[in-house]
Each structure stands twice: as structure tokens, then as C-alpha cells.
PDB file of C-alpha atoms in Angstrom:
ATOM      1  CA  MET A   1      42.648 -18.515  15.033  1.00 67.00           C
ATOM      2  CA  LYS A   2      39.858 -18.575  17.626  1.00 85.00           C
ATOM      3  CA  LYS A   3      40.072 -14.801  18.067  1.00 88.00           C
ATOM      4  CA  ARG A   4      39.646 -14.317  14.338  1.00 89.00           C
ATOM      5  CA  ALA A   5      36.616 -16.662  14.217  1.00 90.00           C
ATOM      6  CA  LYS A   6      35.031 -14.745  17.103  1.00 91.00           C
ATOM      7  CA  LYS A   7      35.572 -11.436  15.297  1.00 91.00           C
ATOM      8  CA  ILE A   8      34.019 -12.838  12.109  1.00 93.00           C
ATOM      9  CA  VAL A   9      30.973 -14.161  13.991  1.00 92.00           C
ATOM     10  CA  ILE A  10      30.521 -10.833  15.803  1.00 93.00           C
ATOM     11  CA  ALA A  11      30.871  -8.899  12.519  1.00 93.00           C
ATOM     12  CA  VAL A  12      28.261 -11.108  10.812  1.00 93.00           C
ATOM     13  CA  LEU A  13      25.862 -10.735  13.758  1.00 93.00           C
ATOM     14  CA  LEU A  14      26.317  -6.949  13.785  1.00 94.00           C
ATOM     15  CA  PHE A  15      25.715  -6.828  10.040  1.00 94.00           C
ATOM     16  CA  LEU A  16      22.498  -8.872  10.396  1.00 92.00           C
ATOM     17  CA  LEU A  17      21.313  -6.672  13.258  1.00 91.00           C
ATOM     18  CA  GLY A  18      22.002  -3.542  11.204  1.00 91.00           C
ATOM     19  CA  ALA A  19      20.185  -5.002   8.179  1.00 89.00           C
ATOM     20  CA  CYS A  20      17.138  -5.795  10.348  1.00 86.00           C
ATOM     21  CA  LEU A  21      17.120  -2.245  11.732  1.00 88.00           C
ATOM     22  CA  VAL A  22      17.340  -0.706   8.254  1.00 89.00           C
ATOM     23  CA  TYR A  23      14.557  -3.022   7.022  1.00 86.00           C
ATOM     24  CA  HIS A  24      12.235  -1.627   9.696  1.00 86.00           C
ATOM     25  CA  PHE A  25      12.714   2.024   8.635  1.00 90.00           C
ATOM     26  CA  PRO A  26       9.526   3.366   6.998  1.00 90.00           C
ATOM     27  CA  VAL A  27       9.645   3.682   3.202  1.00 88.00           C
ATOM     28  CA  LYS A  28       8.022   6.950   2.107  1.00 92.00           C
ATOM     29  CA  LYS A  29       6.283   7.541  -1.230  1.00 89.00           C
ATOM     30  CA  LYS A  30       4.881  10.854  -2.364  1.00 93.00           C
ATOM     31  CA  LEU A  31       3.474  11.144  -5.853  1.00 90.00           C
ATOM     32  CA  ARG A  32       0.855  12.916  -7.908  1.00 93.00           C
ATOM     33  CA  VAL A  33      -0.827  10.708 -10.497  1.00 92.00           C
ATOM     34  CA  THR A  34      -3.647  10.938 -13.023  1.00 92.00           C
ATOM     35  CA  VAL A  35      -6.296   8.256 -12.620  1.00 92.00           C
ATOM     36  CA  CYS A  36      -9.126   7.337 -14.964  1.00 92.00           C
ATOM     37  CA  THR A  37     -12.329   5.307 -15.002  1.00 91.00           C
ATOM     38  CA  VAL A  38     -13.084   2.809 -17.789  1.00 90.00           C
ATOM     39  CA  GLU A  39     -15.649   5.369 -19.003  1.00 90.00           C
ATOM     40  CA  GLY A  40     -12.865   7.949 -19.483  1.00 89.00           C
ATOM     41  CA  GLU A  41     -13.445  10.281 -16.520  1.00 89.00           C
ATOM     42  CA  THR A  42     -10.040  11.483 -15.281  1.00 91.00           C
ATOM     43  CA  ALA A  43      -8.977  12.925 -11.944  1.00 91.00           C
ATOM     44  CA  GLU A  44      -5.809  13.600 -10.018  1.00 93.00           C
ATOM     45  CA  ALA A  45      -4.767  11.791  -6.861  1.00 93.00           C
ATOM     46  CA  VAL A  46      -1.931  12.752  -4.547  1.00 94.00           C
ATOM     47  CA  PHE A  47      -0.455   9.944  -2.467  1.00 92.00           C
ATOM     48  CA  ASP A  48       1.544  10.813   0.634  1.00 94.00           C
ATOM     49  CA  VAL A  49       2.061   7.372   2.113  1.00 91.00           C
ATOM     50  CA  TRP A  50       4.661   5.350   3.890  1.00 90.00           C
ATOM     51  CA  TYR A  51       5.135   1.637   4.270  1.00 87.00           C
ATOM     52  CA  GLN A  52       5.960   0.137   7.628  1.00 87.00           C
ATOM     53  CA  ARG A  53       7.890  -3.082   7.164  1.00 85.00           C
ATOM     54  CA  ILE A  54       8.195  -5.537  10.022  1.00 83.00           C
ATOM     55  CA  LEU A  55      10.303  -8.657   9.678  1.00 82.00           C
ATOM     56  CA  ILE A  56       7.705 -11.115  10.961  1.00 82.00           C
ATOM     57  CA  TYR A  57       4.470  -9.210  10.204  1.00 82.00           C
ATOM     58  CA  PRO A  58       2.977  -8.067   6.877  1.00 82.00           C
ATOM     59  CA  THR A  59       4.019  -4.686   5.464  1.00 83.00           C
ATOM     60  CA  VAL A  60       1.379  -2.004   6.057  1.00 84.00           C
ATOM     61  CA  MET A  61       0.591   1.101   3.993  1.00 86.00           C
ATOM     62  CA  ASN A  62      -0.144   4.247   6.047  1.00 89.00           C
ATOM     63  CA  GLY A  63      -0.613   7.908   5.220  1.00 91.00           C
ATOM     64  CA  THR A  64      -3.040  10.019   3.211  1.00 93.00           C
ATOM     65  CA  ILE A  65      -4.567  10.234  -0.250  1.00 92.00           C
ATOM     66  CA  THR A  66      -5.793  13.596  -1.513  1.00 93.00           C
ATOM     67  CA  PHE A  67      -8.497  13.119  -4.128  1.00 91.00           C
ATOM     68  CA  ASP A  68     -10.980  15.623  -5.535  1.00 86.00           C
ATOM     69  CA  GLY A  69      -9.674  18.294  -3.143  1.00 87.00           C
ATOM     70  CA  ARG A  70     -10.402  16.158  -0.096  1.00 89.00           C
ATOM     71  CA  GLU A  71      -7.937  14.372   2.146  1.00 92.00           C
ATOM     72  CA  TYR A  72      -8.449  10.731   3.094  1.00 91.00           C
ATOM     73  CA  LYS A  73      -6.534   9.124   5.956  1.00 91.00           C
ATOM     74  CA  LYS A  74      -5.665   5.436   6.402  1.00 88.00           C
ATOM     75  CA  VAL A  75      -8.093   3.542   8.605  1.00 84.00           C
ATOM     76  CA  PRO A  76      -6.294   1.337  11.145  1.00 78.00           C
ATOM     77  CA  VAL A  77      -7.205  -2.308  10.765  1.00 72.00           C
ATOM     78  CA  GLY A  78      -7.391  -5.137  13.248  1.00 68.00           C
ATOM     79  CA  TRP A  79      -4.360  -7.324  12.923  1.00 69.00           C
ATOM     80  CA  GLY A  80      -5.549 -10.576  14.434  1.00 73.00           C
ATOM     81  CA  SER A  81      -3.404 -12.811  16.576  1.00 80.00           C
ATOM     82  CA  VAL A  82       0.387 -12.936  16.461  1.00 78.00           C
ATOM     83  CA  SER A  83       0.343 -16.368  14.828  1.00 81.00           C
ATOM     84  CA  GLU A  84      -2.113 -15.155  12.142  1.00 81.00           C
ATOM     85  CA  ARG A  85       0.140 -12.207  11.304  1.00 78.00           C
ATOM     86  CA  ILE A  86       3.234 -14.399  11.079  1.00 78.00           C
ATOM     87  CA  ARG A  87       1.379 -16.907   8.869  1.00 79.00           C
ATOM     88  CA  ARG A  88       0.177 -14.087   6.559  1.00 77.00           C
ATOM     89  CA  LYS A  89       3.734 -12.793   6.258  1.00 75.00           C
ATOM     90  CA  LEU A  90       5.069 -16.271   5.427  1.00 74.00           C
ATOM     91  CA  ASP A  91       2.287 -16.973   2.901  1.00 76.00           C
ATOM     92  CA  ASN A  92       2.829 -13.686   1.038  1.00 73.00           C
ATOM     93  CA  TRP A  93       6.310 -12.443   1.887  1.00 70.00           C
ATOM     94  CA  ARG A  94       6.228  -9.363  -0.378  1.00 68.00           C
ATOM     95  CA  ALA A  95       2.525  -8.550  -0.033  1.00 71.00           C
ATOM     96  CA  VAL A  96       1.408  -5.181   1.307  1.00 76.00           C
ATOM     97  CA  ASP A  97      -1.733  -4.581   3.363  1.00 75.00           C
ATOM     98  CA  GLU A  98      -3.073  -1.534   1.511  1.00 71.00           C
ATOM     99  CA  GLY A  99      -6.502  -1.021   2.896  1.00 78.00           C
ATOM    100  CA  LEU A 100      -9.142   1.568   3.440  1.00 83.00           C
ATOM    101  CA  PHE A 101      -8.823   5.355   3.655  1.00 88.00           C
ATOM    102  CA  CYS A 102     -11.584   7.543   5.085  1.00 87.00           C
ATOM    103  CA  LEU A 103     -12.257  11.253   4.714  1.00 87.00           C
ATOM    104  CA  LYS A 104     -10.603  13.390   7.377  1.00 86.00           C
ATOM    105  CA  SER A 105     -13.598  14.905   9.117  1.00 83.00           C
ATOM    106  CA  ASN A 106     -15.021  15.316  12.604  1.00 84.00           C
ATOM    107  CA  ASP A 107     -18.440  14.143  11.378  1.00 83.00           C
ATOM    108  CA  ILE A 108     -18.649  10.352  11.702  1.00 79.00           C
ATOM    109  CA  ILE A 109     -21.463  10.071   9.148  1.00 80.00           C
ATOM    110  CA  GLU A 110     -19.478  12.053   6.587  1.00 81.00           C
ATOM    111  CA  ARG A 111     -16.405   9.853   7.246  1.00 79.00           C
ATOM    112  CA  ALA A 112     -18.416   6.655   6.843  1.00 77.00           C
ATOM    113  CA  GLY A 113     -19.900   7.839   3.545  1.00 81.00           C
ATOM    114  CA  ASN A 114     -16.611   8.966   1.973  1.00 85.00           C
ATOM    115  CA  LEU A 115     -14.040   6.179   1.622  1.00 86.00           C
ATOM    116  CA  ILE A 116     -11.259   5.055  -0.711  1.00 88.00           C
ATOM    117  CA  ASP A 117     -10.446   1.355  -1.000  1.00 87.00           C
ATOM    118  CA  PHE A 118      -6.951   1.027  -2.550  1.00 87.00           C
ATOM    119  CA  HIS A 119      -5.789  -2.150  -4.373  1.00 83.00           C
ATOM    120  CA  SER A 120      -2.639  -3.003  -6.274  1.00 82.00           C
ATOM    121  CA  SER A 121      -1.630  -6.162  -8.081  1.00 74.00           C
ATOM    122  CA  GLY A 122       2.048  -5.436  -7.452  1.00 70.00           C
ATOM    123  CA  LYS A 123       3.900  -7.439  -4.864  1.00 73.00           C
ATOM    124  CA  GLY A 124       6.370  -5.365  -2.933  1.00 73.00           C
ATOM    125  CA  ILE A 125       6.622  -1.693  -2.130  1.00 76.00           C
ATOM    126  CA  GLY A 126       8.267  -0.669  -5.401  1.00 74.00           C
ATOM    127  CA  LYS A 127       5.433  -2.046  -7.526  1.00 78.00           C
ATOM    128  CA  GLN A 128       2.418  -0.653  -5.658  1.00 80.00           C
ATOM    129  CA  PHE A 129       1.908   2.267  -8.036  1.00 82.00           C
ATOM    130  CA  LYS A 130       2.766   0.537 -11.339  1.00 85.00           C
ATOM    131  CA  ALA A 131      -0.878  -0.537 -11.760  1.00 85.00           C
ATOM    132  CA  PHE A 132      -3.526   0.080  -9.122  1.00 88.00           C
ATOM    133  CA  SER A 133      -7.188   0.732  -8.620  1.00 87.00           C
ATOM    134  CA  PHE A 134      -9.156   2.476  -5.990  1.00 86.00           C
ATOM    135  CA  ILE A 135     -12.832   2.587  -5.367  1.00 88.00           C
ATOM    136  CA  VAL A 136     -14.117   5.943  -4.189  1.00 89.00           C
ATOM    137  CA  ILE A 137     -17.279   5.839  -2.133  1.00 83.00           C
ATOM    138  CA  LYS A 138     -18.492   9.417  -2.125  1.00 71.00           C
ATOM    139  CA  ASP A 139     -21.916  10.212  -0.760  1.00 64.00           C
ATOM    140  CA  SER A 140     -23.206   6.671  -1.452  1.00 72.00           C
ATOM    141  CA  ALA A 141     -21.911   6.533  -5.052  1.00 77.00           C
ATOM    142  CA  LEU A 142     -19.172   4.074  -6.029  1.00 87.00           C
ATOM    143  CA  VAL A 143     -16.654   4.994  -8.728  1.00 89.00           C
ATOM    144  CA  GLU A 144     -13.629   2.876  -9.584  1.00 91.00           C
ATOM    145  CA  TYR A 145     -10.505   4.643 -10.828  1.00 92.00           C
ATOM    146  CA  TYR A 146      -7.386   3.037 -12.308  1.00 91.00           C
ATOM    147  CA  GLY A 147      -3.935   4.451 -12.393  1.00 86.00           C
ATOM    148  CA  PRO A 148      -1.698   5.621 -13.641  1.00 91.00           C
ATOM    149  CA  ALA A 149      -4.014   6.182 -16.605  1.00 90.00           C
ATOM    150  CA  GLU A 150      -5.123   9.138 -18.691  1.00 90.00           C
ATOM    151  CA  THR A 151      -7.492   7.396 -21.121  1.00 91.00           C
ATOM    152  CA  ALA A 152     -10.251   4.810 -20.918  1.00 89.00           C
ATOM    153  CA  GLU A 153      -8.088   2.344 -22.904  1.00 91.00           C
ATOM    154  CA  GLU A 154      -5.239   2.641 -20.393  1.00 90.00           C
ATOM    155  CA  ALA A 155      -7.715   2.252 -17.534  1.00 90.00           C
ATOM    156  CA  GLU A 156      -9.126  -0.920 -19.107  1.00 89.00           C
ATOM    157  CA  LYS A 157      -5.623  -2.416 -19.470  1.00 89.00           C
ATOM    158  CA  ILE A 158      -4.839  -1.642 -15.839  1.00 88.00           C
ATOM    159  CA  ARG A 159      -8.203  -3.056 -14.768  1.00 86.00           C
ATOM    160  CA  ALA A 160      -7.401  -6.318 -16.565  1.00 85.00           C
ATOM    161  CA  HIS A 161      -3.958  -6.399 -14.944  1.00 80.00           C
ATOM    162  CA  VAL A 162      -5.113  -5.585 -11.394  1.00 77.00           C
ATOM    163  CA  TYR A 163      -7.957  -8.082 -11.458  1.00 73.00           C
ATOM    164  CA  GLN A 164      -6.031 -10.548 -13.680  1.00 70.00           C
ATOM    165  CA  LEU A 165      -8.775 -10.669 -16.299  1.00 60.00           C
ATOM    166  CA  PRO A 166      -8.159 -12.442 -19.631  1.00 55.00           C
ATOM    167  CA  GLN A 167      -6.996 -10.084 -22.394  1.00 54.00           C
ATOM    168  CA  GLU A 168      -9.259  -9.760 -25.450  1.00 51.00           C
TER     169      GLU A 168
END
């Protein structure tokens, strides 16, 4: 009986170890989506991103966004202390740190003036692209796009959802 109990405990521990390893594999997303402003201006964005999940730290989005023929790369962010990261993970278990993307360029001034700030109201990796917004800072002009949307009406609905505005 003791041998059988040992085998069961070892099998459960191996299963948990395997599940933790699989959880840490990056989750890749590649999609092409039409985005729109509330004024009706449409554009196409190509997302080639991956999510790095860590059991005790928040999930992080990495990769590139191609918008308006230009490629933007994820800007690494400061994580803070270990205890801060663990607390953030516990407070928002399914939340994803999306963040800031900057233009791929060797010119620091051009990079600083061309940014994309990505936001999604979805919790969890699978819901990041159901309704999202991103602010494009291009040569000192700010434009906010919503996606996936092809009309101003769709963009307004997504805007209300992302920012949790009251529906009219």
C-alpha cells in the first residue's frame, strides 16, 4: 500500500511540474486587423506578439506591431521589486502588462516621437484582441485607434467597452 501511495504522490508531483513548465511556454499571436478612429479613419495593424507567462509574476506582452508601414517594437519596462511583482500578480491574476511600443529606428529622437500605447479591457491572453485601443504618437500628433473596427460606430462601441463608459 505504501508503494502505491508513493507512486501516486510522485505522479501528482510530476504532473504539477509538467503543468508549470507548459504554463511558462510563450503564447504567440499573429494577426492582421483593421482599426478605426471614432472619426471614421481606418488603418491596418499587424500584431506579431507573444505573451510570456510566469507563475508568480504578471504576464507580459512582447513583440512587434506594424502600423502605417512602420514597425514598432515593445519597450522593456521596469518591473519593480520581487514583492511588488508578486503582489501585482495576486491582485490581477489574469491581467496582462501590455505596454508601450516604439518605432524601430537608430535615431533616438525619431523613436521617442513615434510610439504606440496598447490597451485592452480583456483579462487574459485570449481576450486581448476582442476589444482594444492604441494611441499612436506620430511626429507629436496623438491619434487613438480602436479595434477590431471598420466603422466609426464600431470604434465608439469598442471605446465605451475599453474605457467602461456608460452606454447611451
